[in-house]
Short mmCIF file of C-alpha atoms in Angstrom, two decimals:
data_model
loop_
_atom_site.label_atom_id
_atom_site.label_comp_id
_atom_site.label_asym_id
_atom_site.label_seq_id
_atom_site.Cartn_x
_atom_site.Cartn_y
_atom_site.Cartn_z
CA UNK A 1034 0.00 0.00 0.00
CA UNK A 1035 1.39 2.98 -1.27
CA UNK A 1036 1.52 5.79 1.24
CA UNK A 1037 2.69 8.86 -0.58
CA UNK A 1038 1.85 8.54 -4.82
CA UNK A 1039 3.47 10.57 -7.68
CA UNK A 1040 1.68 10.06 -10.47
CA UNK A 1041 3.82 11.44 -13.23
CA UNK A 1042 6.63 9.50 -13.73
CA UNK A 1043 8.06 12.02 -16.00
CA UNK A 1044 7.06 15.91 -16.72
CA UNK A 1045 8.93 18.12 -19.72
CA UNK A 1046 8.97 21.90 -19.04
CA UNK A 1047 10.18 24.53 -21.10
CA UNK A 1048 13.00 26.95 -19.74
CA UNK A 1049 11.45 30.23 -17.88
CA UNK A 1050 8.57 28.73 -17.52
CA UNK A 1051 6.75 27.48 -14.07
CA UNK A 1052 7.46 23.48 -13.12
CA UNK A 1053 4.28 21.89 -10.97
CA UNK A 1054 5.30 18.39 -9.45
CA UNK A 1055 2.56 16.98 -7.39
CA UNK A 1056 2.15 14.41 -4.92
CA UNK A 1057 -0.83 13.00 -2.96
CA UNK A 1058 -0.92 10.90 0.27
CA UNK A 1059 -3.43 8.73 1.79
CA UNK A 1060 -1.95 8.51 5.96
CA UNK A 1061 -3.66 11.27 7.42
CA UNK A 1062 -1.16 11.36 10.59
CA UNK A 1063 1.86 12.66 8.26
CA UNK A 1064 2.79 15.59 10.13
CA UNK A 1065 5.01 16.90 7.66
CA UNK A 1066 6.66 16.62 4.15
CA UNK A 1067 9.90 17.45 1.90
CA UNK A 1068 10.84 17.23 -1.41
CA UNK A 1069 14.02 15.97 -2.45
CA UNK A 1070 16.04 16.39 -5.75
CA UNK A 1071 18.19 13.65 -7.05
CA UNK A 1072 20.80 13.71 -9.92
CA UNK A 1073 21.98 10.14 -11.47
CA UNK A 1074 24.99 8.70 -9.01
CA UNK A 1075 24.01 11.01 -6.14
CA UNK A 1076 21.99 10.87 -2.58
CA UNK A 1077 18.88 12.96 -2.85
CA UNK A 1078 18.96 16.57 -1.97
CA UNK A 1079 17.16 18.50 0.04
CA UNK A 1080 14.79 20.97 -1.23
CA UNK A 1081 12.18 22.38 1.00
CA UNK A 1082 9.44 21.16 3.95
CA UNK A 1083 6.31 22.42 5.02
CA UNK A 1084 4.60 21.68 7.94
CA UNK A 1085 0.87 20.23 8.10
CA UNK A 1086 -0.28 23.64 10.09
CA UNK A 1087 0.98 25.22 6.92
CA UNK A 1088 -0.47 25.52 3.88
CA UNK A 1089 2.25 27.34 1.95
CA UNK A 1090 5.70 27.52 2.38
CA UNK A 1091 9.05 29.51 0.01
CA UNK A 1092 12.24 29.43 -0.60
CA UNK A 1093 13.49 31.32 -3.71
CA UNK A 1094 12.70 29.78 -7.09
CA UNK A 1095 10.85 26.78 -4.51
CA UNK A 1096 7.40 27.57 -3.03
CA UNK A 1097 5.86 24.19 -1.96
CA UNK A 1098 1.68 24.15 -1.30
CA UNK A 1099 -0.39 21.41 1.08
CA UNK A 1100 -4.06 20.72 1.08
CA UNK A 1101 -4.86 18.79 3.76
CA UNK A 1102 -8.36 18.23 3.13
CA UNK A 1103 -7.34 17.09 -0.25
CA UNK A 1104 -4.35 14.93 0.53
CA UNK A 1105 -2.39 16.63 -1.57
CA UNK A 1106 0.81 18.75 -2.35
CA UNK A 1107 2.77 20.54 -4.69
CA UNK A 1108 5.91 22.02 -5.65
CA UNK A 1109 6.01 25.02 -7.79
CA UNK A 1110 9.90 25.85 -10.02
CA UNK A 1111 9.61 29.34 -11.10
CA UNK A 1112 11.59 29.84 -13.54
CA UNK A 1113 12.40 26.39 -14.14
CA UNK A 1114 16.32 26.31 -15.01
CA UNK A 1115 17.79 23.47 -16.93
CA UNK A 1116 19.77 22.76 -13.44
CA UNK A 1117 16.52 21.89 -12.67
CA UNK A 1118 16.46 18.71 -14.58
CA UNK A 1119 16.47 15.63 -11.99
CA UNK A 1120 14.32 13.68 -10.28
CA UNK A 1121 12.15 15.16 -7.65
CA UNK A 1122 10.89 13.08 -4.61
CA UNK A 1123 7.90 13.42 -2.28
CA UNK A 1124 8.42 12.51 1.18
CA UNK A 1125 6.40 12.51 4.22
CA UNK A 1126 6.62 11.65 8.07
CA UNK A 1127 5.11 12.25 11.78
CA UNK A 1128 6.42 12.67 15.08
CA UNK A 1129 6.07 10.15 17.69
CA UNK A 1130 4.36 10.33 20.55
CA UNK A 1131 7.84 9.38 22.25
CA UNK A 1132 9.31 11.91 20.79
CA UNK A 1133 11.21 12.37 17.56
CA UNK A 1134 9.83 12.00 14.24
CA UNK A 1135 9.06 8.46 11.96
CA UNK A 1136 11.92 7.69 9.32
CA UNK A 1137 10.47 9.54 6.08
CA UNK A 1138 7.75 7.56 3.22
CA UNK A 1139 8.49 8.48 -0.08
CA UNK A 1140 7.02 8.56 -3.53
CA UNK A 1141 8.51 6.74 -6.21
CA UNK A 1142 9.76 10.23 -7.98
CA UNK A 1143 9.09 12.40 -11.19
CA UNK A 1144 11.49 12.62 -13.30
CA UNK A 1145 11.77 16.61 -14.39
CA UNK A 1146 13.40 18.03 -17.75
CA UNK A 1147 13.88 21.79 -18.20
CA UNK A 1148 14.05 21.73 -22.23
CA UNK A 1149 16.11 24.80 -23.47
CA UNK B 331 32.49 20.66 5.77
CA UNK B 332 32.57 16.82 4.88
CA UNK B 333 29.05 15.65 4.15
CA UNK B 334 27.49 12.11 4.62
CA UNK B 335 29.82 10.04 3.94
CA UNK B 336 29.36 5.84 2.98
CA UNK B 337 31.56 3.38 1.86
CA UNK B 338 32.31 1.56 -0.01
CA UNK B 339 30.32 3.25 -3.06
CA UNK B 340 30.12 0.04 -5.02
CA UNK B 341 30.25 -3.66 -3.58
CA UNK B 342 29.44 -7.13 -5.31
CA UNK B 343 28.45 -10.24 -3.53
CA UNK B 344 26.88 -13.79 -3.76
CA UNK B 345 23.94 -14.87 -3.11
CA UNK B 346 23.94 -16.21 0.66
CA UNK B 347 26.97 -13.76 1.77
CA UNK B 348 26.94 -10.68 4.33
CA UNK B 349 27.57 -7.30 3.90
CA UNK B 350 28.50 -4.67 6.19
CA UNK B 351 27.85 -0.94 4.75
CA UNK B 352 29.21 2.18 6.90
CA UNK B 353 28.01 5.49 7.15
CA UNK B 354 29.61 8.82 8.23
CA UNK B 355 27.36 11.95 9.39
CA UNK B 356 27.72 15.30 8.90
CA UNK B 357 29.57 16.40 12.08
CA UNK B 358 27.03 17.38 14.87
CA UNK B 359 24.91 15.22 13.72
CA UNK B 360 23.47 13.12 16.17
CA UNK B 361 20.72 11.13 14.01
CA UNK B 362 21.35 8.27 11.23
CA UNK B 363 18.95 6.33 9.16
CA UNK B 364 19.18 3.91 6.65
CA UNK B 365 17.01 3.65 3.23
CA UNK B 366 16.87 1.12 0.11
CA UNK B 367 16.32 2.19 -2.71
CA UNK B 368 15.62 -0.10 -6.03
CA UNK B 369 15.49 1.04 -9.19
CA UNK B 370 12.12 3.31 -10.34
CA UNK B 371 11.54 3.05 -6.78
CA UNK B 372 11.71 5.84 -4.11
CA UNK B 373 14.07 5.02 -0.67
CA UNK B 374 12.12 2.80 1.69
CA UNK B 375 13.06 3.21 5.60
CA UNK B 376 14.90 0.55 7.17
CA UNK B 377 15.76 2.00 10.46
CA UNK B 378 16.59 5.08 12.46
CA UNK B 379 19.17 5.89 15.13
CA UNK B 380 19.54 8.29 17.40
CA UNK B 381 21.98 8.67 20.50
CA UNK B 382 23.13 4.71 19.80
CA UNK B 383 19.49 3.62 20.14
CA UNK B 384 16.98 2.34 17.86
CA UNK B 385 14.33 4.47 17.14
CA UNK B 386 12.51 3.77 14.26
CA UNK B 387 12.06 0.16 11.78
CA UNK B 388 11.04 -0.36 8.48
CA UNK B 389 8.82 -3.56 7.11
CA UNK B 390 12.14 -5.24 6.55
CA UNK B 391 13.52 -8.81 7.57
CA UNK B 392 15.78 -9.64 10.41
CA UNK B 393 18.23 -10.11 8.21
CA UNK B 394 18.81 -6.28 8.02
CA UNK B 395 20.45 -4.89 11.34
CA UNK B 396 22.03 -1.85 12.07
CA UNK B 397 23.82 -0.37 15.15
CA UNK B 398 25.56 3.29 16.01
CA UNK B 399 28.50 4.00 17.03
CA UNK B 400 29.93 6.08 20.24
CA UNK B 401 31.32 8.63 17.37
CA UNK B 402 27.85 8.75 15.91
CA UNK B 403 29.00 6.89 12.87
CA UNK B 404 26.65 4.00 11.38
CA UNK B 405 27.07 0.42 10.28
CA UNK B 406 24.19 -1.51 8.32
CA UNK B 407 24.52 -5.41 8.39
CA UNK B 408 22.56 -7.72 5.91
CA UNK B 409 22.84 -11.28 6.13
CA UNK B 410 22.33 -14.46 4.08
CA UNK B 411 21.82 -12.14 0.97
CA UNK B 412 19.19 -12.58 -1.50
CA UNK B 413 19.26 -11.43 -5.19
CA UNK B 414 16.42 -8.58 -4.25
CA UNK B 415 18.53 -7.53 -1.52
CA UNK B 416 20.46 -5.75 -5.29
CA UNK B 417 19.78 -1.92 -4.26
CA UNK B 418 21.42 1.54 -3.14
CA UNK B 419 21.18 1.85 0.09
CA UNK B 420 21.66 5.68 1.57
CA UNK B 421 22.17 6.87 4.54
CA UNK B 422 20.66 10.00 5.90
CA UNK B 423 21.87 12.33 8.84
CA UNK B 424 20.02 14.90 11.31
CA UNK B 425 20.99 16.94 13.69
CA UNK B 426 18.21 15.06 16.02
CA UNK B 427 15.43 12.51 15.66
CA UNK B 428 12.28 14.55 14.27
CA UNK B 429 14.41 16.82 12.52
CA UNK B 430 12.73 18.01 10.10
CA UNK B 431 15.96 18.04 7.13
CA UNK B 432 17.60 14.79 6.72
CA UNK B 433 20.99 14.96 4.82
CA UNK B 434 21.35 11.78 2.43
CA UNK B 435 24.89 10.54 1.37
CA UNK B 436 25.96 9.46 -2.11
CA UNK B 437 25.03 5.32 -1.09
CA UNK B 438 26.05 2.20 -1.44
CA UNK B 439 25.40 0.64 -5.26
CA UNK B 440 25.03 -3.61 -3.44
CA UNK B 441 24.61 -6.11 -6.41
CA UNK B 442 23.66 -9.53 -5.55
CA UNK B 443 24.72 -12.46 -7.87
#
């Protein structure tokens, strides 16, 4: 059972204009979530989190956006750059009631490619 | 600063063998957890320590153990290996359990013959 789903495997964007990777997730205790940015031969990256008592969060060209009642998030690349061009993973996780936070469930990635 | 660091990067075994894979956090860091990842898959947890205790398991077999070290530094054991055990495994560091940025190293490329 697939906690967190990305649903496009792949997603081609032209340079300058806006990326939109999106991720749902059906565990309704995830207490927060990340994306992650992974080039070929390297550890993932990463990116930016957001809280679940947030529903918008920004850094720079990265603005990431969670609907709760929908089950759903987003990350938003404006301008998309061909740097850009990896694959982007969804992640999610929630603390314990020990204390500490659950090891992080991804999604299986979307592959991004800024085309000049 | 020196990031995650694992070694080896690549390894080869047989079918039935064990494997030991080591991990270095970021310094500070107090936090390491392990993830598989096979190919067109995203990681999948196996476990999380923090302070030399276990705090967190994946859905993953007993042949999969881990333990941390006084120094913070990780090992991951798998035994009697099994041709799906073929992955890269990474290793992620945090300043603290619940952190909310986890800092992944380059992995370990394990192929199983």
């Amino acid at each position: 059972d697939q906690q967190v789903k990305q649903n496009s495997p792949s997603l081609s964007v032209q340079e300058g204009r806006i990326s939109i990777l999106n991720c749902d997730y059906t565990n309704s205790m995830f207490d927060y979530f990340l994306w992650y940015k992974k080039y070929p031969a390297e550890g993932p990256t990463f990116l930016i989190s957001i809280s679940s008592i947030k529903d918008k969060n920004e850094d720079g060209r990265f603005t990431v956006f969670l609907n709760k009642s929908a089950k759903h998030l987003s990350l938003h690349i404006v301008p998309s750059q061909p740097g850009d061009s990896a694959v982007y993973f969804c992640a999610a996780s929630r603390w314990l009631s020990g204390g500490g936070a659950d090891g992080l469930t991804f999604g299986k990635g979307t592959h991004l490619i800024i085309q000049p | 600063d020196a990031g995650v660091t694992q070694s080896p990067t690549h390894l080869i075994k047989t079918r039935g063998q064990h494997v030991t894979l080591r991990c270095s956090p970021i310094s500070g860091h107090k936090s390491v957890s392990w993830y598989q990842q096979v190919l067109g898959q995203g990681p999948q947890f196996i476990f999380q320590y923090y302070e030399k205790e276990e705090r967190g398991r994946g859905n993953f077999p007993d042949r999969f153990s881990a333990r941390q070290f006084p120094n913070y530094s990780s090992e991951l054991n798998v035994n009697a290996l099994l041709l799906g055990d073929s992955a890269l495994y990474l290793c992620a560091s945090s300043l603290r359990t619940g952190n909310t940025e986890a800092f992944f190293g380059q992995g370990t490329r394990l192929t199983v013959v």
